[in-house]
Coordinates of C-alpha atoms in Angstrom, one line a residue:
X1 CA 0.0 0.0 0.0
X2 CA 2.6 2.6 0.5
X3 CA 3.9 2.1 -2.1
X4 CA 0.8 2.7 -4.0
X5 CA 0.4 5.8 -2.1
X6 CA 4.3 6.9 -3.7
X7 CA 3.6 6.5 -6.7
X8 CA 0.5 8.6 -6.5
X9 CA 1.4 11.0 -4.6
X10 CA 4.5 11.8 -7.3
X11 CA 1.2 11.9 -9.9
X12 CA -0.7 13.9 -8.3
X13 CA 1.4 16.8 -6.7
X14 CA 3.5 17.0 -9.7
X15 CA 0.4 17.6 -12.5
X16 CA -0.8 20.9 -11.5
X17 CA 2.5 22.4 -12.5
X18 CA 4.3 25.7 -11.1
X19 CA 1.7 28.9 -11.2
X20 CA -1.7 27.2 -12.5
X21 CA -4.7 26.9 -10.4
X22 CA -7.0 24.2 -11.1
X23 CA -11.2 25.0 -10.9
X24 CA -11.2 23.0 -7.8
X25 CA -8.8 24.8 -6.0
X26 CA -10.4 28.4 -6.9
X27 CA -13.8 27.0 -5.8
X28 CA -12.3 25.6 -2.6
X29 CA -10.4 29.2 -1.7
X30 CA -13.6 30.7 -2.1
X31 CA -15.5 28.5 -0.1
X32 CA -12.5 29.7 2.8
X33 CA -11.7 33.1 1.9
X34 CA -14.8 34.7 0.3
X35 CA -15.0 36.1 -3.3
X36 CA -12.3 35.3 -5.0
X37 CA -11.5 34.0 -9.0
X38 CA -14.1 36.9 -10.6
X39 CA -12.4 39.6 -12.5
X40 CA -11.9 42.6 -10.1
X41 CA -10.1 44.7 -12.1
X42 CA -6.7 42.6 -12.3
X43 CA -6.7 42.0 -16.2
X44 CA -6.0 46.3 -16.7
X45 CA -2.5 46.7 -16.2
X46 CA -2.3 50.8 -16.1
X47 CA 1.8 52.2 -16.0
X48 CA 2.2 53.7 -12.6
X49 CA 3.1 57.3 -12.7
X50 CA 7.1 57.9 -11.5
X51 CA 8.3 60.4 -9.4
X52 CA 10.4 62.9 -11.9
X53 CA 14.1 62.4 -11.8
X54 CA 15.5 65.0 -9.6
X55 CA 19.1 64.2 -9.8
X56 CA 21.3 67.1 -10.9
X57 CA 23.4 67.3 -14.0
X58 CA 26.6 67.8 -12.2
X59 CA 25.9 64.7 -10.4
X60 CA 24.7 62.7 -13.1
X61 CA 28.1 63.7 -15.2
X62 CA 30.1 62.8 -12.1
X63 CA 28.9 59.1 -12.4
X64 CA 29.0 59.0 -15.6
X65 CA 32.6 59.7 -15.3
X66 CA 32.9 56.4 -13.2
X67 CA 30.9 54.4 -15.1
X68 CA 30.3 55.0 -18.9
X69 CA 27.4 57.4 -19.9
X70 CA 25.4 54.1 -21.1
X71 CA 25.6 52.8 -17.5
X72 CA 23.2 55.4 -16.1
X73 CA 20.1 54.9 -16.4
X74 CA 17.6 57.2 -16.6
X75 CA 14.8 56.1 -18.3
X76 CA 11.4 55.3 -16.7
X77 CA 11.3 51.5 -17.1
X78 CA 14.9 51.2 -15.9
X79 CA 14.2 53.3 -13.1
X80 CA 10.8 51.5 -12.0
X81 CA 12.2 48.0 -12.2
X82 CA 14.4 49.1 -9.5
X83 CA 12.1 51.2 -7.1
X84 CA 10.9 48.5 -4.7
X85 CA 11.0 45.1 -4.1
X86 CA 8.8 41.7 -4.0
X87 CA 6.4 42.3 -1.8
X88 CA 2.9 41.7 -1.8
X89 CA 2.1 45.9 -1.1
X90 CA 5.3 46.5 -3.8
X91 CA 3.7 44.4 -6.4
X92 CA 0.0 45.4 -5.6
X93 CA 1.5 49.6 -6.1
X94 CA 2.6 48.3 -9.3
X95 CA 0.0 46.4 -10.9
X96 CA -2.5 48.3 -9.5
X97 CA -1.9 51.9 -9.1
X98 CA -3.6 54.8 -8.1
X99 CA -4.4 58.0 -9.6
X100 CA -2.4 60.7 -8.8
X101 CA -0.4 58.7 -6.7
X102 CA 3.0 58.3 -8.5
X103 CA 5.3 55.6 -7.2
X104 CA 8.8 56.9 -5.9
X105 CA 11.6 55.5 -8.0
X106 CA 15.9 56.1 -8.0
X107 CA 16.3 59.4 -9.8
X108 CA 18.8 56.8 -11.8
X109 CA 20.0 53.4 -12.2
X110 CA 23.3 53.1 -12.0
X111 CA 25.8 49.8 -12.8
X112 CA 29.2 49.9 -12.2
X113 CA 31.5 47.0 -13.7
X114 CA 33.8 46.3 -10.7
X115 CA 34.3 47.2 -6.4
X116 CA 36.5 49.8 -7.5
X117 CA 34.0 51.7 -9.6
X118 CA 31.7 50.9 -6.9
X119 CA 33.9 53.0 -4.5
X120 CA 34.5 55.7 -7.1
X121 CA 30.5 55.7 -7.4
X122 CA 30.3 56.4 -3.3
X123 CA 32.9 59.2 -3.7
X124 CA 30.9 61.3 -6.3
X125 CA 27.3 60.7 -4.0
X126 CA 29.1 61.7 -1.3
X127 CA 30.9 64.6 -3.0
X128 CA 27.2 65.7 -4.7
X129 CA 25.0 64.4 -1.4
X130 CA 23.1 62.1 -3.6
X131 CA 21.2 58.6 -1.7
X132 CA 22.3 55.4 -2.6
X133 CA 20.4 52.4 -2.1
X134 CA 22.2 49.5 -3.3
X135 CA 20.4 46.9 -5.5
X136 CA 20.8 43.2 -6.1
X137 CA 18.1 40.7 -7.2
X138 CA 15.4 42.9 -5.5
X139 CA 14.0 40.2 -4.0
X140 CA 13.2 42.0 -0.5
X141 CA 9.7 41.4 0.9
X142 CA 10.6 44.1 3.9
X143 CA 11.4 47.5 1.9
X144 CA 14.8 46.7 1.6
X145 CA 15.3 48.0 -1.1
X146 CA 13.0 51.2 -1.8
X147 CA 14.1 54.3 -3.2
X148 CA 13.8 56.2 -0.5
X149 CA 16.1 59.4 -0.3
X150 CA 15.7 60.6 3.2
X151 CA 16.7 64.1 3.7
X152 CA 19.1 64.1 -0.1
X153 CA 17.5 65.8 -3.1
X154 CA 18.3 62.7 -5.4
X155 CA 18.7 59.1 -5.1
X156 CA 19.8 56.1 -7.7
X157 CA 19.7 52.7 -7.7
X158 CA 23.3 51.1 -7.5
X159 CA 22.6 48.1 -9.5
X160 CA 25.6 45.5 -8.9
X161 CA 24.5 42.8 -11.8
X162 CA 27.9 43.4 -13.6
X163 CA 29.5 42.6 -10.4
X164 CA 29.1 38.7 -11.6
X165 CA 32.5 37.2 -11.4
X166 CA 34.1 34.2 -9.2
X167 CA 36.8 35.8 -8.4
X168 CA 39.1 32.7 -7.2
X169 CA 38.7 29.5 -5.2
X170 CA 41.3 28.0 -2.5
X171 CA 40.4 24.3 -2.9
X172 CA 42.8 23.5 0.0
X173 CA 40.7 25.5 2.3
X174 CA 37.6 25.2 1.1
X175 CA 37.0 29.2 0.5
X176 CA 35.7 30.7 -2.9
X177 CA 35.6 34.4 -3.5
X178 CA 32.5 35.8 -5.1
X179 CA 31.5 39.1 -6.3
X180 CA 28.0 40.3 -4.5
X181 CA 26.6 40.5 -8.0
X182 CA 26.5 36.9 -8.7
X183 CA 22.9 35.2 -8.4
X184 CA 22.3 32.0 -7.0
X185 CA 22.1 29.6 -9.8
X186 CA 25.2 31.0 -11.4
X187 CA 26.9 31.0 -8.0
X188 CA 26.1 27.3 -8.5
X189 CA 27.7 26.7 -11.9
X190 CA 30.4 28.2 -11.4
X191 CA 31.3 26.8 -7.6
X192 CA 30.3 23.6 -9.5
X193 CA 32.9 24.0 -12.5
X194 CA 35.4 23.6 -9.4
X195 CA 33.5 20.8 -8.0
X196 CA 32.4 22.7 -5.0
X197 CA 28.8 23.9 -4.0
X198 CA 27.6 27.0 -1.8
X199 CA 24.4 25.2 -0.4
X200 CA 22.2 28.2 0.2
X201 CA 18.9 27.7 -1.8
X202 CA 16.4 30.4 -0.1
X203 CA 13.2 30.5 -2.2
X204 CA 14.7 33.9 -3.5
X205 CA 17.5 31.4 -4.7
X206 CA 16.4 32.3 -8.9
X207 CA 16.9 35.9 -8.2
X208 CA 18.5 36.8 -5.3
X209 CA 22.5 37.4 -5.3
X210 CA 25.7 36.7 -3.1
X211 CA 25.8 40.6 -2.1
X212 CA 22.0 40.3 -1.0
X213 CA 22.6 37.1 0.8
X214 CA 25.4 38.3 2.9
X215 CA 23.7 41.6 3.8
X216 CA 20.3 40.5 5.2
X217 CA 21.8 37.5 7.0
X218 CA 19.7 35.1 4.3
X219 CA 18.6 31.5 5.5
X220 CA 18.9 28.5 3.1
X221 CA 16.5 26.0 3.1
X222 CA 19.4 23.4 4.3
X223 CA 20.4 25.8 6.7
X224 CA 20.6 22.1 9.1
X225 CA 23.5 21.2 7.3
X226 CA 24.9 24.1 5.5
X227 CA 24.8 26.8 8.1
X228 CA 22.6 30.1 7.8
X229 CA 24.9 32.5 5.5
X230 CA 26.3 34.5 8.0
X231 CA 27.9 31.3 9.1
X232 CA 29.4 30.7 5.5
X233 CA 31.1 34.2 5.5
X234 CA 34.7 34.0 5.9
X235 CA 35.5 37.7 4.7
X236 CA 33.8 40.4 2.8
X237 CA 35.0 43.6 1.0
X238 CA 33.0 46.5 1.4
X239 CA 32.8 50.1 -0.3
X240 CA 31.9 52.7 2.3
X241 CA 31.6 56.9 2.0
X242 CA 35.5 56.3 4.3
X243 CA 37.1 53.9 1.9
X244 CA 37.2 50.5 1.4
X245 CA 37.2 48.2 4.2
X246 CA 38.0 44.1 3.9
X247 CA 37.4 41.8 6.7
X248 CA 38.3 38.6 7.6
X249 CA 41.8 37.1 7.5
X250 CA 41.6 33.5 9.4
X251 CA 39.2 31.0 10.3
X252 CA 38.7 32.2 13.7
X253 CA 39.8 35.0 15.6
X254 CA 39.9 36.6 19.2
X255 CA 41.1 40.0 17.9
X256 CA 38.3 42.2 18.7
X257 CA 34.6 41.6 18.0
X258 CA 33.7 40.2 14.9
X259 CA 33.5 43.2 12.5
X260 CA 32.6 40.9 10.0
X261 CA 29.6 39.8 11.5
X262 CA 28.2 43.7 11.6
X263 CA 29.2 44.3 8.3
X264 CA 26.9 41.0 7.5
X265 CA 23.1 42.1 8.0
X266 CA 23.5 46.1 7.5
X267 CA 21.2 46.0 5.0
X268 CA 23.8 48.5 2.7
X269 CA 23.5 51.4 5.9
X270 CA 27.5 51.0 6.4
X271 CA 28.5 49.7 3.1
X272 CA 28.3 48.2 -0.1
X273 CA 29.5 44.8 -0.5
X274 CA 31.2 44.3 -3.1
X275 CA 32.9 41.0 -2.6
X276 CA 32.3 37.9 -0.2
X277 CA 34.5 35.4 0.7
X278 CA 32.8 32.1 1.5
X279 CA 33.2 28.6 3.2
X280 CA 32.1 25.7 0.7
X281 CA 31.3 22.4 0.6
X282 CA 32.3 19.6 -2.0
X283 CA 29.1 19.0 -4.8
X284 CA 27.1 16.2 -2.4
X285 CA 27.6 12.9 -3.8
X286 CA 23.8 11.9 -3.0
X287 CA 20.5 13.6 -2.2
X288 CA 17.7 11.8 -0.7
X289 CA 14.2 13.8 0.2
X290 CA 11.6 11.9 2.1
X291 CA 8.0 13.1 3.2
X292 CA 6.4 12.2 6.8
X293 CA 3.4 12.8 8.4
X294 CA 2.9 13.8 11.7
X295 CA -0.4 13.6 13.4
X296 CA -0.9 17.2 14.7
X297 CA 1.5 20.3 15.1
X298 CA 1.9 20.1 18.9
X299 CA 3.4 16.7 17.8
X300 CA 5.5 17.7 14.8
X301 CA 7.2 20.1 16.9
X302 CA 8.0 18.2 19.6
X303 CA 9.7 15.6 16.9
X304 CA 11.6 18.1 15.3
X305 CA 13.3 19.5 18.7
X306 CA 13.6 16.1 19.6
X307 CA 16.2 15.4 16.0
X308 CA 17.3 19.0 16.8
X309 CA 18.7 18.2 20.4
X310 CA 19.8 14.8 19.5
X311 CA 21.6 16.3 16.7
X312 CA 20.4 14.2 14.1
X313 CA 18.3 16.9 12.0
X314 CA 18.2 16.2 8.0
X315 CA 19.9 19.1 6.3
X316 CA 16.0 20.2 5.3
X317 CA 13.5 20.3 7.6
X318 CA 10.6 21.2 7.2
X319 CA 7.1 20.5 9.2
X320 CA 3.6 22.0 7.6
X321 CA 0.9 22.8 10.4
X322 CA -2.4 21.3 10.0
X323 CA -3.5 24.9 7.8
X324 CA -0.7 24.7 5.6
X325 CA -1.4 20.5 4.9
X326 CA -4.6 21.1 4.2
X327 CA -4.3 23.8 1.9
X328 CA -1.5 21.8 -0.1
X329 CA -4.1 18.6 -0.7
X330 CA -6.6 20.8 -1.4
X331 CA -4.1 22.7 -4.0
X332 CA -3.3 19.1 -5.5
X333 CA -7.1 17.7 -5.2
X334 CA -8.3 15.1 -6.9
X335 CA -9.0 11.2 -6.1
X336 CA -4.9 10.4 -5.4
X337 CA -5.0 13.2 -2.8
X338 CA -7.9 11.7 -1.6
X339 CA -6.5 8.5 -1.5
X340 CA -3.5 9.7 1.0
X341 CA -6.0 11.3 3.3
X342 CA -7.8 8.0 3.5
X343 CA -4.3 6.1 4.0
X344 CA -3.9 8.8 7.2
X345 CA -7.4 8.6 8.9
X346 CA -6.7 4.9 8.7
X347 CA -3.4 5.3 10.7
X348 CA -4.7 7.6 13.1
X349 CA -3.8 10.9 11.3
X350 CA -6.7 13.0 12.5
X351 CA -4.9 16.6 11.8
X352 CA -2.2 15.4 9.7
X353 CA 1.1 17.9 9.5
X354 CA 3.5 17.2 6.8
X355 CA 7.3 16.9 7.8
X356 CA 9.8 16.8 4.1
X357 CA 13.6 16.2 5.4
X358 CA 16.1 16.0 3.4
X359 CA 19.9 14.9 3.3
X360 CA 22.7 15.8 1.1
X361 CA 26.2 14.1 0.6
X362 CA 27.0 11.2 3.3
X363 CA 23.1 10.3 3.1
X364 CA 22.5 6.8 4.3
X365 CA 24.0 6.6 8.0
X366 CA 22.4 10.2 8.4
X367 CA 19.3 9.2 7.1
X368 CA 19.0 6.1 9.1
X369 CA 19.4 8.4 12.4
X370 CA 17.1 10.5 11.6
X371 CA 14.8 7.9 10.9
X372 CA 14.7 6.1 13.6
X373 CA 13.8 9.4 15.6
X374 CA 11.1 9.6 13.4
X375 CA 10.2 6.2 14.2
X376 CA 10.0 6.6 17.7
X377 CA 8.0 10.0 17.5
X378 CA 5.2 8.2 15.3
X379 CA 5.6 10.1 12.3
X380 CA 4.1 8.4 9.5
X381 CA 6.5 7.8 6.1
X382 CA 5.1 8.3 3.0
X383 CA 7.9 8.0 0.8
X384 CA 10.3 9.3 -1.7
X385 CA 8.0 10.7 -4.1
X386 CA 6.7 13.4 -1.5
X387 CA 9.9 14.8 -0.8
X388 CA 11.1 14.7 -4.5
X389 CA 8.1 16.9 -6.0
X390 CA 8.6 19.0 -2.6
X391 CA 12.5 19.7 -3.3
X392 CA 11.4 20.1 -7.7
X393 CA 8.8 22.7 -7.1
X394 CA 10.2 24.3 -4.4
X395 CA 10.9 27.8 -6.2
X396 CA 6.8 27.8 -7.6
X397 CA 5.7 30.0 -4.1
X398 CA 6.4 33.2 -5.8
X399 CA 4.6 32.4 -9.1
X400 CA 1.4 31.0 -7.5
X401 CA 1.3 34.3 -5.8
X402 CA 0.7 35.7 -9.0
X403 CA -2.0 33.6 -10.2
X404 CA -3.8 34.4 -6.7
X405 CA -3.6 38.3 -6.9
X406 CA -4.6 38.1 -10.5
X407 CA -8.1 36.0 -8.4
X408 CA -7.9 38.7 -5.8
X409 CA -6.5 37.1 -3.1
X410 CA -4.3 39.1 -0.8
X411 CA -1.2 36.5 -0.6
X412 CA 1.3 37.1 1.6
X413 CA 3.9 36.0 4.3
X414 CA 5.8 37.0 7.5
X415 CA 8.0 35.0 9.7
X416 CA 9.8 34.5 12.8
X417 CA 11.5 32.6 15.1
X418 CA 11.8 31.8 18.8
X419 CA 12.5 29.4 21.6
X420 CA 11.5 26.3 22.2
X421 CA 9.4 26.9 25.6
X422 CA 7.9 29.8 23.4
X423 CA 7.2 28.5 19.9
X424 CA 3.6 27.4 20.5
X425 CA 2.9 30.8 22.5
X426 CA 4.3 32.4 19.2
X427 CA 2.9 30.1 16.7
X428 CA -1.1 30.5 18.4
X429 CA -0.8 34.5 19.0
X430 CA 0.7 34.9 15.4
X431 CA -2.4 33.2 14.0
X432 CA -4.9 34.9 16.3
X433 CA -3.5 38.6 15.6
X434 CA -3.6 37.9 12.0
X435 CA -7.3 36.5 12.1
X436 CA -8.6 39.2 14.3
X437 CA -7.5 41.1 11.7
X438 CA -8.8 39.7 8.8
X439 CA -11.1 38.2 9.5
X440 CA -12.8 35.4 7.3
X441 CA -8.5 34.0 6.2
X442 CA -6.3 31.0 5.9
X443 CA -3.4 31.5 8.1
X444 CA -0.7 29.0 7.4
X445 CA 3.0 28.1 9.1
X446 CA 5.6 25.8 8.4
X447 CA 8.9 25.1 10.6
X448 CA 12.0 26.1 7.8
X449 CA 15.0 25.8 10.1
X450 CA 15.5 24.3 13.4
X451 CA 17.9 25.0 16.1
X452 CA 18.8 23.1 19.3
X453 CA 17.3 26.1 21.1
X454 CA 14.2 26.7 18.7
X455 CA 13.3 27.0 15.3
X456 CA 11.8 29.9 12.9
X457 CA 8.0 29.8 11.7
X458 CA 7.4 31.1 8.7
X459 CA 3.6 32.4 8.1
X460 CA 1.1 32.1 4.7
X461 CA -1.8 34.4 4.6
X462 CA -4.8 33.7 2.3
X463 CA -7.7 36.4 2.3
X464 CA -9.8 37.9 -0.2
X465 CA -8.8 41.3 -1.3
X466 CA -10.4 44.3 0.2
X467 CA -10.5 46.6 -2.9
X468 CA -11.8 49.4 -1.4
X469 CA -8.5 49.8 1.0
X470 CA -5.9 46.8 -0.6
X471 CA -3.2 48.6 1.1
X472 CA -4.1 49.2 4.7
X473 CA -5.7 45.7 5.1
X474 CA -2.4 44.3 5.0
X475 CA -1.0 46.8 7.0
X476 CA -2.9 46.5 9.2
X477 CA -2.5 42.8 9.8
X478 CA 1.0 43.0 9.7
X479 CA 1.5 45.4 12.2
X480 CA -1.4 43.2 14.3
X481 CA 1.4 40.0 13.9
X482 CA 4.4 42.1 14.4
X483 CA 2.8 43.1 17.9
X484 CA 2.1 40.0 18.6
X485 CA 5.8 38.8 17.8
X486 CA 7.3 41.5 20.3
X487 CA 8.1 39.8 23.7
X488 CA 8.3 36.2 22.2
X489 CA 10.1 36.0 19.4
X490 CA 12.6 37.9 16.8
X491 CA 10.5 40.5 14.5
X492 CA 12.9 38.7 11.6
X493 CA 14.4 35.3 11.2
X494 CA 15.4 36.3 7.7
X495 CA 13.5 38.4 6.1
X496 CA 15.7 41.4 7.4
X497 CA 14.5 45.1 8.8
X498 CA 14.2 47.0 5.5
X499 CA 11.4 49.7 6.3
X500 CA 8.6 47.2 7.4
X501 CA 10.7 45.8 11.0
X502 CA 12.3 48.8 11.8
X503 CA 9.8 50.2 14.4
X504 CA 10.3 46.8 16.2
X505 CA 14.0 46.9 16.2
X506 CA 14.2 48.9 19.2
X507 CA 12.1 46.4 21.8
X508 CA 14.5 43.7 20.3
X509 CA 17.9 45.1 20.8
X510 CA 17.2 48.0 23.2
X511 CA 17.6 51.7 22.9
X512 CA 21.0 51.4 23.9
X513 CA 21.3 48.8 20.5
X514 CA 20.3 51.5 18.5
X515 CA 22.5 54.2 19.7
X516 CA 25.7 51.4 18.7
X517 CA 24.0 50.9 15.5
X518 CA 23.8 54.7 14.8
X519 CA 27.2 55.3 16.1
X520 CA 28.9 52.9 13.5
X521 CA 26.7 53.9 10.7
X522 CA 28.4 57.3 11.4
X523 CA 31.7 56.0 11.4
X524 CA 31.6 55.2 7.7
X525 CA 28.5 57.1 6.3
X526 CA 28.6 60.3 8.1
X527 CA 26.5 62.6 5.7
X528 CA 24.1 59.2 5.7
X529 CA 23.9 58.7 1.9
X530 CA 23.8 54.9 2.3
X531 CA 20.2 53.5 2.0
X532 CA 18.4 56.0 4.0
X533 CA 15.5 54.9 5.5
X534 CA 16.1 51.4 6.4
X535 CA 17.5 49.1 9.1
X536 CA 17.4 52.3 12.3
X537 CA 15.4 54.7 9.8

């Protein structure tokens, strides 16, 4: 019978295919949410008004200087592409905007080819007072990367994209050098050309780049065996309104605190990176994903703390509440999907919580540890085939978000992370904020990454789109969750500050926090030119 159930279950959740919606599925999220799958509007696609580009020609001939003439951009398209990131409110302003309510945008784009020019860039905004918010893959859901210019008349983009080079690999340490530039696919290739692999696939992995990883303290989805990114950083080369700085000269060190590890996370307020150098791991022999069920999420936690504290954690792990499993068989649908619930009742699953681990390199002894964990928990295995379709259509969250603002769903997520002896609290006064809010919504959370003190919880939040005020209803429920957050947990596990987590910062790291935040952003940015707005506002 199971498998029966593998083979099906690699039919069925595989079908639907990456950002496509079946019938079912839109009648079932209505049923839920309310009104949703009718057009509303989403078909007209109107060109959001820019602000006009306010930077002066002085300045705008001092970059070109650095750069090439052709490398500042100043057309409308260029500049909107760049004005904000991936959020749900960024892409809602977008498709959707409002008369006379023009969308602020860089006053120019602007790409230089190496670090150097990237310092030479800082120079002339510092010289001219002009804001520069640095620019990667764009992929930030927290205002990361807004064009906002603060108290400076003009503010551009600094697109790194040309910045795309390996620059050299030790492979007797194990270190690579890679310019911030470089996405995460093409990180891949060309770590892999070498034999070696990075191993930090977040679900920004098709966009995002190294610069970006390093400077929101990213979080892979294998963070259980490859380390958070922070923890992959062995140096990193910054350009800075001072100067260059470089950090990071051995594999450990008792010289001082860790500058490296402030530099890592400023969100471009104390520099631009420019270069990272970065631990990494031979291309894993093996990979072996597996799918469990657990039979409620009081349960599934306490199984994944349990392989957290007896160290035997798969390098993925990653535990669905009952919300988030039952929106992913009504997603899939159909007979096989209602053949696996079947299987469950007649195990005992009455709230069923999916669990996908998975292992790379040295898998079998690993795999059999964690196993037998799972064993002794009660998790129910399913089989290969769930893990498989898991780890093949992991990158699809971004486009189904698509099709479901096109139906009028407001789609969106948060997340955090806590303790142990808090995560519940967390977890049930996440979910109650954000349905007090809301009201008639799905509110979904998975585990990503698990710690032998806690784990994050990252939160999915289905609702029907208030048209009347699409912006302040998720404003207003974020705010409601990010309250709810403050005394329990951290207001980011990796999302980063940006704009949206700044007014929490303070109640996390204290007043006193702040002031040795502010105090080192004046150190190497004292006329404040480097994204202004974000991280301590």
């Amino acid at each position: 019978m199971n498998d029966l159930i593998n083979h099906r279950i690699r039919d069925s959740w595989a079908g639907d295919g990456a950002g496509v919606l079946p019938d079912r599925a839109v009648r079932w999220l209505g049923q839920r949410i309310g009104r949703v799958g009718v057009d509303r509007g989403h078909k007209v696609h109107p060109v959001p008004n820019l602000t006009d580009s306010t930077l002066a020609e002085p300045a705008r001939e001092a970059l070109a200087a650095v750069v090439g003439a052709e490398n500042v951009l100043v057309d409308g398209p260029e500049r909107l592409a760049r004005a904000s990131g991936l959020s749900y409110l960024d892409l809602l302003r977008r498709q959707r905007p409002q008369p006379g309510d023009p969308v602020p945008a860089p006053d120019a784009v602007v790409l230089p080819a190496d670090p150097d020019q990237v310092q030479a860039v800082l120079d002339a905004c510092v010289r001219h007072d002009v804001g520069v918010v640095p620019f990667g893959g764009g992929t930030s859901v927290v205002g990361g990367v807004s064009a906002l210019r603060g108290d400076k008349a003009a503010v551009i983009a600094l697109d790194l994209a040309r910045l795309d080079e390996l620059v050299s690999v030790d492979p007797v340490s194990h270190l690579a050098v890679l310019q911030a530039g470089v996405r995460g696919p093409e990180a891949e290739r060309l770590l892999g050309e070498h034999g070696f692999t990075l191993g930090h696939v977040p679900q920004s992995f098709e966009r995002a780049t190294i610069g970006g990883f390093a400077a929101t303290r990213s979080a892979g989805q294998a963070s259980s065996g490859y380390g958070r990114f922070e923890d992959m950083v062995a140096g990193v080369r910054l350009a800075t309104p001072r100067g260059e700085w470089r950090l990071g000269v051995a594999p450990a060190s008792a010289a001082g605190p860790d500058l490296r590890q402030l530099a890592v996370g400023s969100e471009g307020t104390l520099g631009v990176i420019t270069e990272v150098a970065l631990r990494v791991r031979p291309v894993p022999r093996e990979r072996r994903y597996e799918g469990y069920v657990v039979d409620g999420w009081a349960a599934g936690a306490e199984t994944v703390r349990q392989l957290a504290q007896e160290h035997v954690l798969a390098d993925v792990t990653r535990l669905s509440d009952v919300d988030e499993t039952a929106v992913s068989f009504a997603l899939s649908g159909g007979w096989k999907t209602a053949l696996l619930r079947g299987y469950l009742a007649a195990r005992g699953m009455k709230r069923p919580c999916l669990l996908i681990v998975g292992w790379e390199g040295d898998v079998k002894a690993r795999q059999r540890r964690t196993a037998a964990v799972l064993r002794r928990t009660g998790a129910l295995r399913i089989g290969r085939a769930l893990g498989e379709t898991w780890r093949h259509g992991r990158f699809n969250g971004p486009r189904q978000r698509d099709v479901l603002m096109g139906l009028g769903v407001c789609v969106e997520t948060l997340e955090t992370a806590a303790y142990w002896s808090n995560l519940d609290d967390l977890h049930d006064a996440v979910r109650a904020a954000l349905t007090a809010s809301l009201g008639r919504a799905i509110v979904m959370c998975h585990v990503s990454h698990a710690y032998e003190t806690g784990a994050s919880l990252y939160f999915t939040v289905l609702t029907s789109r208030d048209d009347a005020d699409p912006v302040g209803q998720w404003q207003r429920a974020k705010r409601a969750a990010s309250e709810a957050i403050v005394g329990l947990g951290t207001i980011s596990h990796h999302h980063a500050v940006g704009v949206d987590h700044a007014p929490y910062l303070p109640a996390e790291i204290g007043a006193l926090g702040v002031d040795v935040l502010r105090a080192a952003k004046h150190a190497v940015d004292p006329t404040g030119i480097l994204n202004p707005g974000k991280l301590i506002g």
